[in-house]
């Protein structure tokens, strides 16, 4: 599922959170959230930090490079595009 | 674990060992901005006695409630009613919610939504719209809603999509439209909906008055479920189809509100705070008001919100039942409406000693459809010329006159 999503993504894609979705930190619960019309997605672990880089200006390569700089030992070059592809498939990123 | 079972719903919280545990924060707030509505749907779950327009919270009061809700942990609000578009200051309320970081969804009949209004609401931060539909055929829809609104709804759907907002439809299901489920979904596809909530009627407030006319034949429900499963497979990835189960027919208690005072709260037009939209009658004068008390106290400590929180209030058969972790004992408002005692097991549950009350009604609903005869709310004076006062059999409804 994740590979099919990323293979169809345009190379110049600059991910940004969809307009109907609110990405915010929940200070009450201490977690990052995606707020949708009938759903709340709790972003666990590093997920919030990845979505925070989806500003519509960075392309996927720039997001990966930034995360690789922050987390030199993490497999970001494979996992991050797959994660972004899943969020695109859900309609949460555009 | 605790003392003797309670004998009624009048004991505020009862004796507890130590202080009650601090509840998790609420996720969502249902903001009922007005009870005024251009429709008089037979299935309306708002109370029989509605709040008057003059008693409504002002936009400033709503802004304060929304800020308090955000501080408490609320991240989503459904701006509903009645018809929230009747509030000329709706954009201010939307802006207040958005400013507090709360995701806003407008729940509307769509009547009187026009282009400028949509633009103003989007600018204020509105994120999503849920539109009610009564029936795919305009004449049948008018009979259910007590007013002709299909053309206005179609226009509203178009305006919402053109504004780039996600569109959800909400269809309350009952005897007169369960057989039209596929056509309802087709309507949603034609209108560009992302999601359709197919919500079997829950019998509260005004809907309880029309229960005999609304209750479906169990065969209708079975056919609708079959259709739903087929459509879900066909539309996977295109449209989300949500099914709200008919608890009477299923003989299964619903996990009402995800538990009393557990996930969300409702504030009514006059500022009454409720653990469930239908709880006004059950709580009576015990229902707290945001005009008198901080929302934080209401959520954490008020007798109204703590009374049925958790499991301490349960009696048998719930107390030792493994389903209590799934359905939380079912619906307190339904127990109250059907037995007069909110602490009894929900009579919709087949394990309830009162289940015979529900089973009898469902058995009586077996058989072919009869002409719909609904009792409508008195329409507002300005609507008197448009809304029918009496039900007519469906064959007399004239779709050709639909505006």
Tab-separated table of C-alpha atoms in Angstrom:
chain	number	residue	atom	x	y	z
A	1	UNK	CA	0.000	0.000	0.000
A	2	UNK	CA	2.722	2.459	0.938
A	3	UNK	CA	4.909	1.607	-2.053
A	4	UNK	CA	2.055	1.950	-4.547
A	5	UNK	CA	1.293	5.366	-3.113
A	6	UNK	CA	4.822	6.703	-3.296
A	7	UNK	CA	5.467	5.307	-6.765
A	8	UNK	CA	2.564	7.368	-8.107
A	9	UNK	CA	3.609	10.583	-6.391
A	10	UNK	CA	4.845	13.334	-8.622
A	11	UNK	CA	8.599	13.960	-8.211
A	12	UNK	CA	8.007	17.673	-7.765
A	13	UNK	CA	5.395	17.171	-5.044
A	14	UNK	CA	5.639	19.729	-2.262
A	15	UNK	CA	3.429	18.245	0.458
A	16	UNK	CA	1.117	20.496	2.382
A	17	UNK	CA	-1.678	19.693	4.828
A	18	UNK	CA	-5.068	19.704	3.043
A	19	UNK	CA	-7.170	22.773	3.637
A	20	UNK	CA	-9.917	20.906	5.441
A	21	UNK	CA	-7.386	19.410	7.837
A	22	UNK	CA	-5.935	21.182	10.850
A	23	UNK	CA	-2.441	20.159	11.978
A	24	UNK	CA	-1.744	21.329	15.482
A	25	UNK	CA	-0.090	20.523	18.732
A	26	UNK	CA	-2.493	19.553	21.498
A	27	UNK	CA	-1.075	21.221	24.577
A	28	UNK	CA	-3.625	19.531	26.837
A	29	UNK	CA	-2.621	15.994	25.822
A	30	UNK	CA	0.962	16.761	24.760
A	31	UNK	CA	0.601	15.219	21.289
A	32	UNK	CA	0.428	16.385	17.659
A	33	UNK	CA	-2.929	15.996	15.917
A	34	UNK	CA	-4.517	16.042	12.510
A	35	UNK	CA	-8.099	17.268	12.841
A	36	UNK	CA	-10.564	16.119	10.192
A	37	UNK	CA	-14.299	16.574	9.785
A	38	UNK	CA	-15.262	13.470	11.769
A	39	UNK	CA	-11.930	12.192	12.994
A	40	UNK	CA	-8.900	13.045	15.055
A	41	UNK	CA	-5.595	11.443	14.076
A	42	UNK	CA	-3.032	11.326	16.872
A	43	UNK	CA	0.461	11.526	15.371
A	44	UNK	CA	2.716	9.363	17.473
A	45	UNK	CA	6.477	9.330	17.698
A	46	UNK	CA	8.258	11.261	14.948
A	47	UNK	CA	5.129	11.615	12.785
A	48	UNK	CA	4.305	15.118	13.992
A	49	UNK	CA	7.798	16.335	13.227
A	50	UNK	CA	7.502	15.046	9.649
A	51	UNK	CA	4.120	16.679	9.031
A	52	UNK	CA	5.472	19.921	10.461
A	53	UNK	CA	7.921	20.039	7.525
A	54	UNK	CA	5.078	19.742	4.985
A	55	UNK	CA	4.846	23.460	4.351
A	56	UNK	CA	4.106	23.417	0.622
A	57	UNK	CA	7.595	24.731	-0.117
A	58	UNK	CA	9.840	21.758	0.601
A	59	UNK	CA	9.649	18.843	-1.820
A	60	UNK	CA	9.931	15.274	-0.543
A	61	UNK	CA	13.704	15.212	-1.052
A	62	UNK	CA	14.117	18.369	1.027
A	63	UNK	CA	11.958	16.934	3.816
A	64	UNK	CA	14.017	13.722	3.792
A	65	UNK	CA	17.273	15.706	3.801
A	66	UNK	CA	16.144	17.821	6.744
A	67	UNK	CA	15.082	14.749	8.720
A	68	UNK	CA	18.318	12.932	7.846
A	69	UNK	CA	20.259	15.896	9.201
A	70	UNK	CA	18.239	15.789	12.453
A	71	UNK	CA	18.253	12.001	12.788
A	72	UNK	CA	21.447	10.744	11.131
A	73	UNK	CA	20.934	7.121	12.174
A	74	UNK	CA	17.260	6.742	11.188
A	75	UNK	CA	16.177	5.133	7.871
A	76	UNK	CA	14.390	8.314	6.804
A	77	UNK	CA	15.047	7.961	3.049
A	78	UNK	CA	12.812	4.877	2.843
A	79	UNK	CA	10.318	5.418	5.640
A	80	UNK	CA	9.494	9.082	5.230
A	81	UNK	CA	8.354	8.971	1.561
A	82	UNK	CA	6.205	5.927	2.366
A	83	UNK	CA	4.675	7.752	5.326
A	84	UNK	CA	3.973	10.853	3.228
A	85	UNK	CA	2.418	8.642	0.546
A	86	UNK	CA	0.056	7.097	3.060
A	87	UNK	CA	-1.042	10.524	4.270
A	88	UNK	CA	-1.584	11.562	0.649
A	89	UNK	CA	-3.727	8.481	0.041
A	90	UNK	CA	-5.824	9.378	3.053
A	91	UNK	CA	-6.353	12.854	1.619
A	92	UNK	CA	-4.640	14.545	4.566
A	93	UNK	CA	-1.718	15.877	2.536
A	94	UNK	CA	-2.000	17.563	-0.822
B	1	UNK	CA	-17.356	-3.036	44.941
B	2	UNK	CA	-19.667	-0.290	46.138
B	3	UNK	CA	-22.822	-0.022	48.213
B	4	UNK	CA	-26.367	-0.976	47.374
B	5	UNK	CA	-27.750	-0.204	43.942
B	6	UNK	CA	-29.323	3.183	43.581
B	7	UNK	CA	-33.027	3.430	43.454
B	8	UNK	CA	-33.417	6.192	40.938
B	9	UNK	CA	-31.676	8.828	38.936
B	10	UNK	CA	-31.969	11.499	41.584
B	11	UNK	CA	-28.824	10.674	43.554
B	12	UNK	CA	-26.219	13.096	42.229
B	13	UNK	CA	-23.100	10.971	42.447
B	14	UNK	CA	-23.688	8.624	45.336
B	15	UNK	CA	-21.041	7.651	47.865
B	16	UNK	CA	-17.620	6.974	46.431
B	17	UNK	CA	-14.447	5.689	47.921
B	18	UNK	CA	-12.154	8.696	47.826
B	19	UNK	CA	-12.310	11.432	45.234
B	20	UNK	CA	-13.657	10.571	41.766
B	21	UNK	CA	-10.874	10.011	39.258
B	22	UNK	CA	-10.070	12.979	37.069
B	23	UNK	CA	-11.783	12.334	33.720
B	24	UNK	CA	-9.908	12.364	30.424
B	25	UNK	CA	-10.316	15.650	28.555
B	26	UNK	CA	-13.213	15.905	26.097
B	27	UNK	CA	-12.377	15.775	22.370
B	28	UNK	CA	-15.493	17.360	20.894
B	29	UNK	CA	-18.183	19.938	21.548
B	30	UNK	CA	-21.597	19.886	19.916
B	31	UNK	CA	-22.623	23.542	19.848
B	32	UNK	CA	-26.365	23.863	19.294
B	33	UNK	CA	-26.487	27.496	18.280
B	34	UNK	CA	-30.260	27.798	17.925
B	35	UNK	CA	-33.335	25.618	18.051
B	36	UNK	CA	-34.897	27.656	15.250
B	37	UNK	CA	-35.169	25.667	12.008
B	38	UNK	CA	-36.863	26.070	8.628
B	39	UNK	CA	-37.622	22.339	8.634
B	40	UNK	CA	-39.834	20.368	10.994
B	41	UNK	CA	-38.458	16.887	10.480
B	42	UNK	CA	-40.595	14.110	11.896
B	43	UNK	CA	-37.447	12.456	13.304
B	44	UNK	CA	-36.067	15.574	15.042
B	45	UNK	CA	-34.241	14.491	18.171
B	46	UNK	CA	-34.256	17.931	19.742
B	47	UNK	CA	-36.477	18.220	22.795
B	48	UNK	CA	-40.217	18.709	22.480
B	49	UNK	CA	-39.826	22.020	24.324
B	50	UNK	CA	-37.332	24.124	22.395
B	51	UNK	CA	-35.237	27.058	23.652
B	52	UNK	CA	-36.628	30.384	22.476
B	53	UNK	CA	-34.496	32.584	20.225
B	54	UNK	CA	-34.317	35.263	22.928
B	55	UNK	CA	-32.677	32.821	25.369
B	56	UNK	CA	-29.781	32.019	23.019
B	57	UNK	CA	-26.157	32.604	23.983
B	58	UNK	CA	-24.654	35.618	22.237
B	59	UNK	CA	-21.666	35.285	19.901
B	60	UNK	CA	-19.455	36.671	22.687
B	61	UNK	CA	-20.757	34.056	25.092
B	62	UNK	CA	-20.084	31.323	22.501
B	63	UNK	CA	-16.583	32.691	21.956
B	64	UNK	CA	-15.941	32.370	25.685
B	65	UNK	CA	-17.381	28.842	25.789
B	66	UNK	CA	-15.194	27.810	22.850
B	67	UNK	CA	-12.051	29.228	24.470
B	68	UNK	CA	-12.867	27.369	27.673
B	69	UNK	CA	-13.558	24.210	25.676
B	70	UNK	CA	-10.186	24.481	23.917
B	71	UNK	CA	-8.436	24.908	27.279
B	72	UNK	CA	-10.221	21.802	28.470
B	73	UNK	CA	-9.005	19.736	25.486
B	74	UNK	CA	-11.769	20.103	22.892
B	75	UNK	CA	-10.319	20.037	19.372
B	76	UNK	CA	-13.467	19.656	17.265
B	77	UNK	CA	-16.806	21.376	17.236
B	78	UNK	CA	-19.981	20.659	15.331
B	79	UNK	CA	-21.918	23.873	14.888
B	80	UNK	CA	-25.461	22.666	14.789
B	81	UNK	CA	-28.986	23.458	15.904
B	82	UNK	CA	-31.744	23.730	14.769
B	83	UNK	CA	-30.385	25.550	11.813
B	84	UNK	CA	-27.144	27.377	12.660
B	85	UNK	CA	-27.446	29.532	9.508
B	86	UNK	CA	-30.297	31.354	11.250
B	87	UNK	CA	-27.579	32.958	13.394
B	88	UNK	CA	-26.478	36.055	11.509
B	89	UNK	CA	-23.364	36.125	13.723
B	90	UNK	CA	-22.365	32.555	12.816
B	91	UNK	CA	-19.104	33.712	11.201
B	92	UNK	CA	-18.040	35.262	14.520
B	93	UNK	CA	-18.637	31.973	16.314
B	94	UNK	CA	-16.687	30.078	13.631
B	95	UNK	CA	-13.816	32.558	13.926
B	96	UNK	CA	-13.756	32.168	17.697
B	97	UNK	CA	-13.566	28.382	17.409
B	98	UNK	CA	-10.877	28.501	14.751
B	99	UNK	CA	-8.930	31.064	16.736
B	100	UNK	CA	-8.956	28.689	19.688
B	101	UNK	CA	-7.539	25.916	17.474
B	102	UNK	CA	-10.812	24.017	17.209
B	103	UNK	CA	-11.768	22.327	13.923
B	104	UNK	CA	-15.214	23.512	12.853
B	105	UNK	CA	-17.902	21.614	10.990
B	106	UNK	CA	-21.226	23.218	10.122
B	107	UNK	CA	-24.199	20.872	10.420
B	108	UNK	CA	-26.985	22.389	8.356
B	109	UNK	CA	-30.190	21.851	6.400
B	110	UNK	CA	-28.611	23.966	3.663
B	111	UNK	CA	-31.710	26.142	3.443
B	112	UNK	CA	-30.705	29.795	2.906
B	113	UNK	CA	-27.033	29.047	2.294
B	114	UNK	CA	-25.856	31.380	-0.449
B	115	UNK	CA	-22.525	32.144	-2.037
B	116	UNK	CA	-21.562	35.175	0.074
B	117	UNK	CA	-22.442	33.344	3.238
B	118	UNK	CA	-20.207	30.411	2.337
B	119	UNK	CA	-17.342	32.756	1.479
B	120	UNK	CA	-17.681	34.568	4.817
B	121	UNK	CA	-17.728	31.317	6.747
B	122	UNK	CA	-14.695	29.945	4.910
B	123	UNK	CA	-12.845	33.175	5.613
B	124	UNK	CA	-13.762	32.835	9.284
B	125	UNK	CA	-12.158	29.385	9.339
B	126	UNK	CA	-14.938	26.914	8.588
B	127	UNK	CA	-13.390	23.567	7.625
B	128	UNK	CA	-16.239	21.276	6.683
B	129	UNK	CA	-19.988	21.089	6.095
B	130	UNK	CA	-22.440	18.329	6.841
B	131	UNK	CA	-25.745	18.643	5.027
B	132	UNK	CA	-28.921	16.824	5.996
B	133	UNK	CA	-30.952	14.967	3.380
B	134	UNK	CA	-34.308	13.369	4.032
B	135	UNK	CA	-35.032	11.406	0.852
B	136	UNK	CA	-33.659	11.307	-2.711
B	137	UNK	CA	-37.106	12.139	-4.132
B	138	UNK	CA	-38.039	15.787	-3.447
B	139	UNK	CA	-41.699	15.069	-2.741
B	140	UNK	CA	-40.927	12.339	-0.250
B	141	UNK	CA	-38.234	14.506	1.327
B	142	UNK	CA	-40.745	17.328	1.807
B	143	UNK	CA	-43.151	14.996	3.554
B	144	UNK	CA	-40.465	13.893	6.032
B	145	UNK	CA	-39.042	17.395	6.582
B	146	UNK	CA	-42.368	19.198	6.695
B	147	UNK	CA	-41.036	21.642	4.116
B	148	UNK	CA	-39.723	21.615	0.565
B	149	UNK	CA	-35.961	21.951	0.661
B	150	UNK	CA	-34.395	19.556	-1.855
B	151	UNK	CA	-33.563	22.234	-4.422
B	152	UNK	CA	-31.994	24.439	-1.728
B	153	UNK	CA	-29.938	21.486	-0.486
B	154	UNK	CA	-28.644	20.699	-3.942
B	155	UNK	CA	-27.553	24.314	-4.335
B	156	UNK	CA	-25.939	24.302	-0.890
B	157	UNK	CA	-23.979	21.158	-1.761
B	158	UNK	CA	-22.693	22.809	-4.943
B	159	UNK	CA	-21.654	25.965	-3.082
B	160	UNK	CA	-19.809	23.964	-0.449
B	161	UNK	CA	-17.902	21.985	-3.083
B	162	UNK	CA	-17.121	25.120	-5.087
B	163	UNK	CA	-15.698	26.661	-1.920
B	164	UNK	CA	-13.352	23.665	-1.672
B	165	UNK	CA	-14.742	22.360	1.605
B	166	UNK	CA	-15.319	18.669	2.240
B	167	UNK	CA	-18.998	17.787	2.098
B	168	UNK	CA	-20.691	15.181	4.208
B	169	UNK	CA	-24.321	14.180	3.952
B	170	UNK	CA	-26.350	13.055	6.890
B	171	UNK	CA	-29.453	10.995	6.239
B	172	UNK	CA	-31.590	9.926	9.172
B	173	UNK	CA	-33.024	6.539	8.220
B	174	UNK	CA	-36.466	5.174	9.012
B	175	UNK	CA	-39.410	3.325	7.527
B	176	UNK	CA	-39.960	5.859	4.733
B	177	UNK	CA	-36.415	5.976	3.336
B	178	UNK	CA	-34.498	2.793	4.261
B	179	UNK	CA	-35.547	1.245	0.952
B	180	UNK	CA	-34.087	4.284	-0.840
B	181	UNK	CA	-30.595	3.839	0.609
B	182	UNK	CA	-28.897	3.248	-2.742
B	183	UNK	CA	-30.584	6.298	-4.261
B	184	UNK	CA	-29.431	8.352	-1.255
B	185	UNK	CA	-25.864	7.254	-1.894
B	186	UNK	CA	-26.253	8.063	-5.606
B	187	UNK	CA	-27.446	11.519	-4.594
B	188	UNK	CA	-24.328	11.915	-2.477
B	189	UNK	CA	-22.131	10.903	-5.411
B	190	UNK	CA	-23.908	13.350	-7.712
B	191	UNK	CA	-23.499	16.148	-5.180
B	192	UNK	CA	-19.808	15.455	-4.592
B	193	UNK	CA	-20.032	14.234	-1.012
B	194	UNK	CA	-16.962	12.641	0.559
B	195	UNK	CA	-18.946	10.905	3.224
B	196	UNK	CA	-22.500	9.906	4.011
B	197	UNK	CA	-23.710	9.231	7.490
B	198	UNK	CA	-26.592	6.774	7.266
B	199	UNK	CA	-28.010	7.174	10.724
B	200	UNK	CA	-30.948	5.079	11.738
B	201	UNK	CA	-33.396	7.140	13.782
B	202	UNK	CA	-32.660	7.308	17.478
B	203	UNK	CA	-35.848	7.876	19.394
B	204	UNK	CA	-35.460	11.008	21.501
B	205	UNK	CA	-37.277	14.284	21.767
B	206	UNK	CA	-39.705	14.870	18.941
B	207	UNK	CA	-38.805	11.598	17.200
B	208	UNK	CA	-40.327	9.682	20.095
B	209	UNK	CA	-43.710	11.179	19.164
B	210	UNK	CA	-43.405	9.767	15.668
B	211	UNK	CA	-41.948	6.440	16.689
B	212	UNK	CA	-44.754	4.276	15.330
B	213	UNK	CA	-44.525	5.917	11.905
B	214	UNK	CA	-40.707	5.909	11.846
B	215	UNK	CA	-39.895	2.422	13.119
B	216	UNK	CA	-38.849	0.249	10.188
B	217	UNK	CA	-39.802	-3.278	9.389
B	218	UNK	CA	-36.780	-5.396	10.396
B	219	UNK	CA	-36.723	-6.723	6.815
B	220	UNK	CA	-36.071	-3.199	5.551
B	221	UNK	CA	-33.073	-2.910	7.846
B	222	UNK	CA	-31.690	-6.248	6.684
B	223	UNK	CA	-32.029	-5.250	3.014
B	224	UNK	CA	-30.455	-1.851	3.668
B	225	UNK	CA	-27.486	-3.496	5.395
B	226	UNK	CA	-27.011	-5.806	2.429
B	227	UNK	CA	-27.080	-2.848	0.038
B	228	UNK	CA	-24.682	-0.937	2.288
B	229	UNK	CA	-22.089	-3.714	2.242
B	230	UNK	CA	-22.235	-3.884	-1.561
B	231	UNK	CA	-21.923	-0.104	-1.904
B	232	UNK	CA	-19.058	0.051	0.567
B	233	UNK	CA	-17.120	-2.407	-1.558
B	234	UNK	CA	-17.957	-0.512	-4.756
B	235	UNK	CA	-17.116	2.903	-3.353
B	236	UNK	CA	-14.024	2.059	-1.295
B	237	UNK	CA	-11.622	4.981	-1.516
B	238	UNK	CA	-14.250	7.233	-3.138
B	239	UNK	CA	-16.805	7.735	-0.436
B	240	UNK	CA	-17.035	6.822	3.208
B	241	UNK	CA	-20.347	5.277	4.246
B	242	UNK	CA	-21.034	5.421	7.961
B	243	UNK	CA	-23.873	3.362	9.418
B	244	UNK	CA	-25.480	4.290	12.731
B	245	UNK	CA	-27.242	1.130	13.856
B	246	UNK	CA	-30.953	0.852	14.663
B	247	UNK	CA	-30.720	-0.161	18.298
B	248	UNK	CA	-34.386	-1.170	18.644
B	249	UNK	CA	-34.277	-3.551	15.689
B	250	UNK	CA	-30.821	-4.894	16.509
B	251	UNK	CA	-31.777	-5.448	20.173
B	252	UNK	CA	-28.327	-4.122	20.986
B	253	UNK	CA	-27.490	-1.204	23.245
B	254	UNK	CA	-25.339	1.408	21.571
B	255	UNK	CA	-22.105	2.635	23.165
B	256	UNK	CA	-23.864	5.921	23.657
B	257	UNK	CA	-21.533	8.957	23.439
B	258	UNK	CA	-18.623	6.579	24.037
B	259	UNK	CA	-19.650	6.687	27.682
B	260	UNK	CA	-21.293	9.373	29.792
B	261	UNK	CA	-19.045	12.429	30.082
B	262	UNK	CA	-16.187	10.519	28.453
B	263	UNK	CA	-15.491	11.986	24.996
B	264	UNK	CA	-17.722	14.920	24.186
B	265	UNK	CA	-20.218	17.408	25.495
B	266	UNK	CA	-23.147	19.394	24.175
B	267	UNK	CA	-24.027	23.012	24.849
B	268	UNK	CA	-27.614	23.905	23.974
B	269	UNK	CA	-28.761	27.286	22.585
B	270	UNK	CA	-29.414	28.697	26.066
B	271	UNK	CA	-26.071	27.538	27.447
B	272	UNK	CA	-27.121	24.328	29.155
B	273	UNK	CA	-24.226	21.871	29.178
B	274	UNK	CA	-25.120	18.219	28.657
B	275	UNK	CA	-23.139	14.958	28.515
B	276	UNK	CA	-25.399	13.913	25.620
B	277	UNK	CA	-27.609	15.984	23.293
B	278	UNK	CA	-30.704	14.164	24.560
B	279	UNK	CA	-29.968	14.513	28.275
B	280	UNK	CA	-31.913	17.714	29.011
B	281	UNK	CA	-35.063	15.934	30.065
B	282	UNK	CA	-33.249	13.377	32.195
B	283	UNK	CA	-31.203	15.994	34.052
B	284	UNK	CA	-33.896	18.639	34.377
B	285	UNK	CA	-32.835	21.377	36.754
B	286	UNK	CA	-29.579	19.516	37.521
B	287	UNK	CA	-28.176	20.383	34.091
B	288	UNK	CA	-25.494	23.031	34.576
B	289	UNK	CA	-25.284	26.204	32.515
B	290	UNK	CA	-22.179	27.772	31.027
B	291	UNK	CA	-23.726	31.062	32.141
B	292	UNK	CA	-23.329	30.043	35.787
B	293	UNK	CA	-20.290	27.797	35.907
B	294	UNK	CA	-16.883	27.349	34.245
B	295	UNK	CA	-16.806	24.569	31.671
B	296	UNK	CA	-13.886	22.955	33.482
B	297	UNK	CA	-16.001	22.465	36.614
B	298	UNK	CA	-18.933	21.272	34.537
B	299	UNK	CA	-16.831	18.601	32.827
B	300	UNK	CA	-14.796	17.440	35.807
B	301	UNK	CA	-17.015	17.853	38.807
B	302	UNK	CA	-20.647	18.685	38.087
B	303	UNK	CA	-23.174	16.141	39.361
B	304	UNK	CA	-24.680	16.052	35.874
B	305	UNK	CA	-21.452	14.900	34.230
B	306	UNK	CA	-20.222	12.579	36.975
B	307	UNK	CA	-23.514	10.808	37.666
B	308	UNK	CA	-23.145	8.029	35.074
B	309	UNK	CA	-19.445	8.342	34.374
B	310	UNK	CA	-17.595	5.060	34.653
B	311	UNK	CA	-19.307	1.930	35.954
B	312	UNK	CA	-20.115	2.631	39.607
B	313	UNK	CA	-23.717	3.553	38.807
B	314	UNK	CA	-24.470	0.257	37.086
B	315	UNK	CA	-26.850	-2.344	38.437
B	316	UNK	CA	-27.480	-5.829	37.189
B	317	UNK	CA	-27.547	-7.041	34.504
B	318	UNK	CA	-24.936	-4.450	33.415
B	319	UNK	CA	-22.753	-4.590	36.499
B	320	UNK	CA	-21.460	-8.098	35.852
B	321	UNK	CA	-21.957	-8.113	32.083
B	322	UNK	CA	-18.922	-8.370	29.807
B	323	UNK	CA	-20.624	-5.989	27.358
B	324	UNK	CA	-20.335	-3.087	29.832
B	325	UNK	CA	-16.850	-2.317	28.510
B	326	UNK	CA	-18.273	-2.213	24.970
B	327	UNK	CA	-21.589	-0.401	25.346
B	328	UNK	CA	-21.101	1.359	28.718
B	329	UNK	CA	-24.558	0.181	29.728
B	330	UNK	CA	-26.147	1.730	26.641
B	331	UNK	CA	-28.034	4.978	26.647
B	332	UNK	CA	-29.088	6.661	29.891
B	333	UNK	CA	-31.528	8.926	28.094
B	334	UNK	CA	-33.251	5.962	26.488
B	335	UNK	CA	-33.487	4.134	29.816
B	336	UNK	CA	-35.071	7.259	31.266
B	337	UNK	CA	-37.428	7.823	28.336
B	338	UNK	CA	-38.713	4.258	28.323
B	339	UNK	CA	-38.665	3.291	32.007
B	340	UNK	CA	-38.547	6.582	33.926
B	341	UNK	CA	-35.307	5.430	35.587
B	342	UNK	CA	-32.073	6.533	33.932
B	343	UNK	CA	-29.944	4.044	35.904
B	344	UNK	CA	-31.632	0.972	34.451
B	345	UNK	CA	-30.102	-1.061	31.641
B	346	UNK	CA	-30.926	0.392	28.228
B	347	UNK	CA	-34.144	-1.403	27.159
B	348	UNK	CA	-32.738	-1.718	23.622
B	349	UNK	CA	-30.389	-4.387	25.012
B	350	UNK	CA	-31.754	-7.925	24.703
B	351	UNK	CA	-30.404	-8.593	28.202
B	352	UNK	CA	-32.439	-5.781	29.744
B	353	UNK	CA	-35.373	-6.836	31.936
B	354	UNK	CA	-37.311	-4.078	30.120
B	355	UNK	CA	-36.444	-5.277	26.630
B	356	UNK	CA	-40.019	-6.461	26.114
B	357	UNK	CA	-41.022	-2.797	25.724
B	358	UNK	CA	-38.799	-2.474	22.673
B	359	UNK	CA	-39.419	-5.927	21.234
B	360	UNK	CA	-43.158	-5.305	21.248
B	361	UNK	CA	-42.731	-2.110	19.224
B	362	UNK	CA	-40.441	-3.788	16.714
B	363	UNK	CA	-42.844	-6.702	16.294
B	364	UNK	CA	-45.689	-4.252	15.698
B	365	UNK	CA	-43.628	-2.612	12.942
B	366	UNK	CA	-43.351	-5.839	10.949
B	367	UNK	CA	-45.215	-5.821	7.697
B	368	UNK	CA	-45.615	-3.753	4.570
B	369	UNK	CA	-45.150	-0.009	4.591
B	370	UNK	CA	-48.191	2.063	5.406
B	371	UNK	CA	-48.687	5.707	4.399
B	372	UNK	CA	-46.556	7.975	6.551
B	373	UNK	CA	-48.507	9.996	9.067
B	374	UNK	CA	-46.291	12.234	11.112
B	375	UNK	CA	-46.900	14.735	13.845
B	376	UNK	CA	-44.965	17.899	12.946
B	377	UNK	CA	-43.717	20.604	15.244
B	378	UNK	CA	-45.622	23.845	15.033
B	379	UNK	CA	-43.720	25.785	12.415
B	380	UNK	CA	-42.474	29.254	13.192
B	381	UNK	CA	-45.063	31.902	12.292
B	382	UNK	CA	-43.174	33.010	9.187
B	383	UNK	CA	-43.123	29.440	7.905
B	384	UNK	CA	-46.821	28.864	8.352
B	385	UNK	CA	-47.685	29.292	4.716
B	386	UNK	CA	-44.984	26.928	3.507
B	387	UNK	CA	-44.837	24.018	5.894
B	388	UNK	CA	-47.658	21.495	5.894
B	389	UNK	CA	-49.479	21.223	9.195
B	390	UNK	CA	-50.659	17.710	8.562
B	391	UNK	CA	-49.115	14.680	7.011
B	392	UNK	CA	-50.297	13.616	3.624
B	393	UNK	CA	-49.864	10.192	2.142
B	394	UNK	CA	-46.804	10.161	-0.120
B	395	UNK	CA	-48.735	9.690	-3.359
B	396	UNK	CA	-50.249	13.159	-2.879
B	397	UNK	CA	-46.881	14.834	-2.581
B	398	UNK	CA	-46.132	16.582	-5.831
B	399	UNK	CA	-42.451	16.635	-6.749
B	400	UNK	CA	-43.291	18.909	-9.695
B	401	UNK	CA	-43.906	21.803	-7.335
B	402	UNK	CA	-40.494	21.431	-5.754
B	403	UNK	CA	-38.580	24.710	-5.647
